[in-house]
PDB file of C-alpha atoms in Angstrom:
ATOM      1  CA  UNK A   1    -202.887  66.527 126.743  1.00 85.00           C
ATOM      2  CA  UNK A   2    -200.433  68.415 124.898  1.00 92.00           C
ATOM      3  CA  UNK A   3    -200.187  72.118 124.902  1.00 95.00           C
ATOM      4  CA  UNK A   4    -198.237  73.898 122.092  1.00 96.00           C
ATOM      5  CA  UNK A   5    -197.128  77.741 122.179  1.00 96.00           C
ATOM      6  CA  UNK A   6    -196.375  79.253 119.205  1.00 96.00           C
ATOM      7  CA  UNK A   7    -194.526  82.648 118.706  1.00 96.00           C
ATOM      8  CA  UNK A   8    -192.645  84.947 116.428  1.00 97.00           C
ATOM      9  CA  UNK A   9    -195.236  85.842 113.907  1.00 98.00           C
ATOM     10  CA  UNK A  10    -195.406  88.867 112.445  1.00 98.00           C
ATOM     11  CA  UNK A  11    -196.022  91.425 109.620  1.00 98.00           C
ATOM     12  CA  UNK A  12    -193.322  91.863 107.005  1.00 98.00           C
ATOM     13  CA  UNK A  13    -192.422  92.532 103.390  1.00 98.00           C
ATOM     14  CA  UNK A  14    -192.028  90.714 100.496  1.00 98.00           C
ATOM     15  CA  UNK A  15    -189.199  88.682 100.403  1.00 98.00           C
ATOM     16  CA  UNK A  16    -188.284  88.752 104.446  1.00 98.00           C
ATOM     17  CA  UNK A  17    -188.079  86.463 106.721  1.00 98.00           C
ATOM     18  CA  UNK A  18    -189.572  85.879 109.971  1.00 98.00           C
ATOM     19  CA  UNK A  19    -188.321  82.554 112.781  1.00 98.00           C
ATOM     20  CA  UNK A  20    -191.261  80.641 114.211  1.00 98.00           C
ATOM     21  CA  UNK A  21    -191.165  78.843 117.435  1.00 98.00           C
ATOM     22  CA  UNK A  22    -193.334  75.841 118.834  1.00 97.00           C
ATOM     23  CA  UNK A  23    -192.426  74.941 122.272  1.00 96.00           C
ATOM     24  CA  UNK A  24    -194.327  71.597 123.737  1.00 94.00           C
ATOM     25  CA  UNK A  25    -196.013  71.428 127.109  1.00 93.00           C
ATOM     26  CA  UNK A  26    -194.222  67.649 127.269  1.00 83.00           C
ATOM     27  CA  UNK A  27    -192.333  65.055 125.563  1.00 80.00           C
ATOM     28  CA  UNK A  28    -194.124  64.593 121.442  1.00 79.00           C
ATOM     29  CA  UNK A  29    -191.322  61.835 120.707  1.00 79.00           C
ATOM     30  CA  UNK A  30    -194.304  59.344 121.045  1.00 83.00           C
ATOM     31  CA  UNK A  31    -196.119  61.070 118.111  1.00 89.00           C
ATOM     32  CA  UNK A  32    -195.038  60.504 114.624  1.00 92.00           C
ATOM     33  CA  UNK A  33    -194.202  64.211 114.157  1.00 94.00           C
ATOM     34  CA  UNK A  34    -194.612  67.811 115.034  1.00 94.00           C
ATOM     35  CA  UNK A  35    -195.154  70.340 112.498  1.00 96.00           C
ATOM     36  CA  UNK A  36    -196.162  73.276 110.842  1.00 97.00           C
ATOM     37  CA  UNK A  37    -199.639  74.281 109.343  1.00 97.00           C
ATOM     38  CA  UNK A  38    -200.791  77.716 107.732  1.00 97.00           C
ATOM     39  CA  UNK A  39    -204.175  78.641 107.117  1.00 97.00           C
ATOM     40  CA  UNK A  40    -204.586  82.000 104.483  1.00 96.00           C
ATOM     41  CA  UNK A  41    -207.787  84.124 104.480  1.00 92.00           C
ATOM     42  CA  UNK A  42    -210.455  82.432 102.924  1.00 95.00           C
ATOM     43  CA  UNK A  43    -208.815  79.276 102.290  1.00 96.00           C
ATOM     44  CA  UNK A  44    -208.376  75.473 104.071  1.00 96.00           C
ATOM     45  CA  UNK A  45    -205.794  74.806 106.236  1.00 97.00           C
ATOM     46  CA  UNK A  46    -202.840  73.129 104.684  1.00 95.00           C
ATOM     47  CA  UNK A  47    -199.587  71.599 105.157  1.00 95.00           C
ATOM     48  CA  UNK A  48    -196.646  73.475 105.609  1.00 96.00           C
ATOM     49  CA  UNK A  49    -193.901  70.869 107.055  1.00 95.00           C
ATOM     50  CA  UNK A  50    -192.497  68.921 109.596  1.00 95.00           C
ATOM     51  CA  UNK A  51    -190.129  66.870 111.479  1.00 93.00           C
ATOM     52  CA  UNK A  52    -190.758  63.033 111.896  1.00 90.00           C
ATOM     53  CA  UNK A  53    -190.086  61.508 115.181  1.00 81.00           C
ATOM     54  CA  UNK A  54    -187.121  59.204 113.197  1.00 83.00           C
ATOM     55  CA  UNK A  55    -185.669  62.512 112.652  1.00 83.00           C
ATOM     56  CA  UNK A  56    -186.833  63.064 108.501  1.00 91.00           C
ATOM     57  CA  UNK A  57    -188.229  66.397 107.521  1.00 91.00           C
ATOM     58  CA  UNK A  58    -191.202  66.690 104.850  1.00 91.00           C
ATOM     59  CA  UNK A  59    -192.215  69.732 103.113  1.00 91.00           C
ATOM     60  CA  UNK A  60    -195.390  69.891 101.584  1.00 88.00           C
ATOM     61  CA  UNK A  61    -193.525  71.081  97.751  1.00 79.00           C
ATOM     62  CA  UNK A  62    -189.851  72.121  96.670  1.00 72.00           C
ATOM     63  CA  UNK A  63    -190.201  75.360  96.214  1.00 75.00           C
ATOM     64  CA  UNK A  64    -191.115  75.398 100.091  1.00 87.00           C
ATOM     65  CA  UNK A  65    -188.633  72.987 100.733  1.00 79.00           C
ATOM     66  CA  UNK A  66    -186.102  75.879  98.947  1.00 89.00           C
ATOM     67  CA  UNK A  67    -186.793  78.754 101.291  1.00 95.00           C
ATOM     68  CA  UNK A  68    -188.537  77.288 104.898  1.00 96.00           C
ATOM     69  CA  UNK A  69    -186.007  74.742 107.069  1.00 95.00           C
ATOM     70  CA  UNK A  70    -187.791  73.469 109.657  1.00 95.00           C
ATOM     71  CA  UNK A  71    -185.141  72.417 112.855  1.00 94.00           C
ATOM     72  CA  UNK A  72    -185.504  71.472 116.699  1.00 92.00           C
ATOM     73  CA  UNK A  73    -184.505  71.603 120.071  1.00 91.00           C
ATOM     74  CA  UNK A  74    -184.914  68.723 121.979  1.00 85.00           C
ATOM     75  CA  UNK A  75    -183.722  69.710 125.213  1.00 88.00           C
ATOM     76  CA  UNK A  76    -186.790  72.740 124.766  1.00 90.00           C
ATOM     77  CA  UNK A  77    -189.181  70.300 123.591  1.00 90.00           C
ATOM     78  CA  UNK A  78    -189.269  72.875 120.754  1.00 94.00           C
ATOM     79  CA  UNK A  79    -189.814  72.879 117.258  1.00 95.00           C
ATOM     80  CA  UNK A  80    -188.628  76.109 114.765  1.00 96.00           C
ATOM     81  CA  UNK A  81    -189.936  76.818 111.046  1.00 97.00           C
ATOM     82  CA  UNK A  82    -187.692  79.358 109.714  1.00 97.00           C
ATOM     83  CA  UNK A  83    -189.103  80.979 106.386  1.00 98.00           C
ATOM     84  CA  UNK A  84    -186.994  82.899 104.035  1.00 97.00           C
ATOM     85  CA  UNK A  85    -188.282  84.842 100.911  1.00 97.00           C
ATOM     86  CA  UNK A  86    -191.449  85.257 102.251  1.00 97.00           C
ATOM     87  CA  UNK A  87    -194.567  86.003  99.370  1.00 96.00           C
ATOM     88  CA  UNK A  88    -197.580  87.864  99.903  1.00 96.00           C
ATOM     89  CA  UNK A  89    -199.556  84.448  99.053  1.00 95.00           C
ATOM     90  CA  UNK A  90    -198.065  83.157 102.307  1.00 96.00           C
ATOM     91  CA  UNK A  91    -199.801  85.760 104.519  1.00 97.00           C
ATOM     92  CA  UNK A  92    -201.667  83.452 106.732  1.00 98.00           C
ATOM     93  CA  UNK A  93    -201.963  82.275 110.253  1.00 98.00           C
ATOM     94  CA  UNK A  94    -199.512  79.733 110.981  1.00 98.00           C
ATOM     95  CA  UNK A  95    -200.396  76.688 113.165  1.00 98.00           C
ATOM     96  CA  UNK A  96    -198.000  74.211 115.090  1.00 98.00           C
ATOM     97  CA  UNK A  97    -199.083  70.721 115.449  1.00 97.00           C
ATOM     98  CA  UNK A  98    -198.602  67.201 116.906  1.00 96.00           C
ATOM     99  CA  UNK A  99    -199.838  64.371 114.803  1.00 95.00           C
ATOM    100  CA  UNK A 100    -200.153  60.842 115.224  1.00 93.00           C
ATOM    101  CA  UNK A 101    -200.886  59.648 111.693  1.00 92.00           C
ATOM    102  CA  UNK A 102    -199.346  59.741 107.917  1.00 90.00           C
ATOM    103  CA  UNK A 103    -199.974  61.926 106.230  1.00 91.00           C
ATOM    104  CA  UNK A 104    -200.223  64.874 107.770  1.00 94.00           C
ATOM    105  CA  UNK A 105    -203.616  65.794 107.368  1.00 95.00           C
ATOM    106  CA  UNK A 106    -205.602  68.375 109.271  1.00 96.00           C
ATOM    107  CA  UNK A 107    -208.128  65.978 110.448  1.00 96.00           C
ATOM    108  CA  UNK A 108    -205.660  63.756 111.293  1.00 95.00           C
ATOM    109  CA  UNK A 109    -203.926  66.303 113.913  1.00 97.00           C
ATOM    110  CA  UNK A 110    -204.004  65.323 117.378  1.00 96.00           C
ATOM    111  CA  UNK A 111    -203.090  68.388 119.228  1.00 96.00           C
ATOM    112  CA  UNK A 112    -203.239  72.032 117.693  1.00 97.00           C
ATOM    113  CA  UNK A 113    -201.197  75.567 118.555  1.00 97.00           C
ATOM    114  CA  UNK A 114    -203.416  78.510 119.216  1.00 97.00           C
ATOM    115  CA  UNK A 115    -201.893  80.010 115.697  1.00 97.00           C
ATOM    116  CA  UNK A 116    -199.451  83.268 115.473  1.00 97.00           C
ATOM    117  CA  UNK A 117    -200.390  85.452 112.250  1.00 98.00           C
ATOM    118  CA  UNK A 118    -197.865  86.360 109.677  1.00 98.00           C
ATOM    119  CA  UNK A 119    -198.920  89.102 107.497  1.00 98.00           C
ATOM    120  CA  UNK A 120    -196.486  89.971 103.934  1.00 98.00           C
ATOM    121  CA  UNK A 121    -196.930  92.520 102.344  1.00 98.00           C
ATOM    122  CA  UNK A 122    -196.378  93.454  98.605  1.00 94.00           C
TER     123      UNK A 122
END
């Protein structure tokens, strides 16, 4: 089993920026990555991003890709999502995860992050 613990949600405005953190209970390099998820009110949970075990990063669109970077520490066994330019839209909880298969789908997820809530406001 892996355990993740996610932090540094939060409520802010539109167009701030909050630092998420996903530290692992052990070693995920045997996964094929470990990533982000976001789940809005009302709505499925979808793909946010995340870092392969060969080192690539995938974002689920550009305009993501433009304002979230998604970077590790491997010493922490932890995993960061740093989002910029935050929108109201992206008020949701945000999940970490550990996946085995391609693509990252949320069926597909082997282990899941309790969630940490980020709230933007208008």
């Amino acid at each position: 089993q892996v355990q993740l613990d996610e932090s540094g949600g939060g409520a802010v405005q539109a167009g701030g920026s909050l630092r998420l953190s996903c530290a692992a209970s052990a070693r995920t390099s045997s996964y094929y990555y470990m990533g982000w998820f976001r789940q809005a009110p009302g709505k499925e949970r979808k793909f946010v991003g995340a870092l392969r075990w060969d080192g690539g990063i995938t974002y689920d669109t550009d305009s993501v890709k433009g304002r979230f970077t998604i970077s590790r520490d491997n010493a922490k066994n932890t995993v960061y999502l740093q989002m910029n330019s935050l929108k109201p839209e992206e008020t949701a909880v945000y999940y970490c995860a550990v996946g085995s298969s391609w693509p990252p789908l949320p069926s597909r997820v082997d282990y899941w992050g309790k969630g940490t809530l980020v709230t933007v406001s208008s």
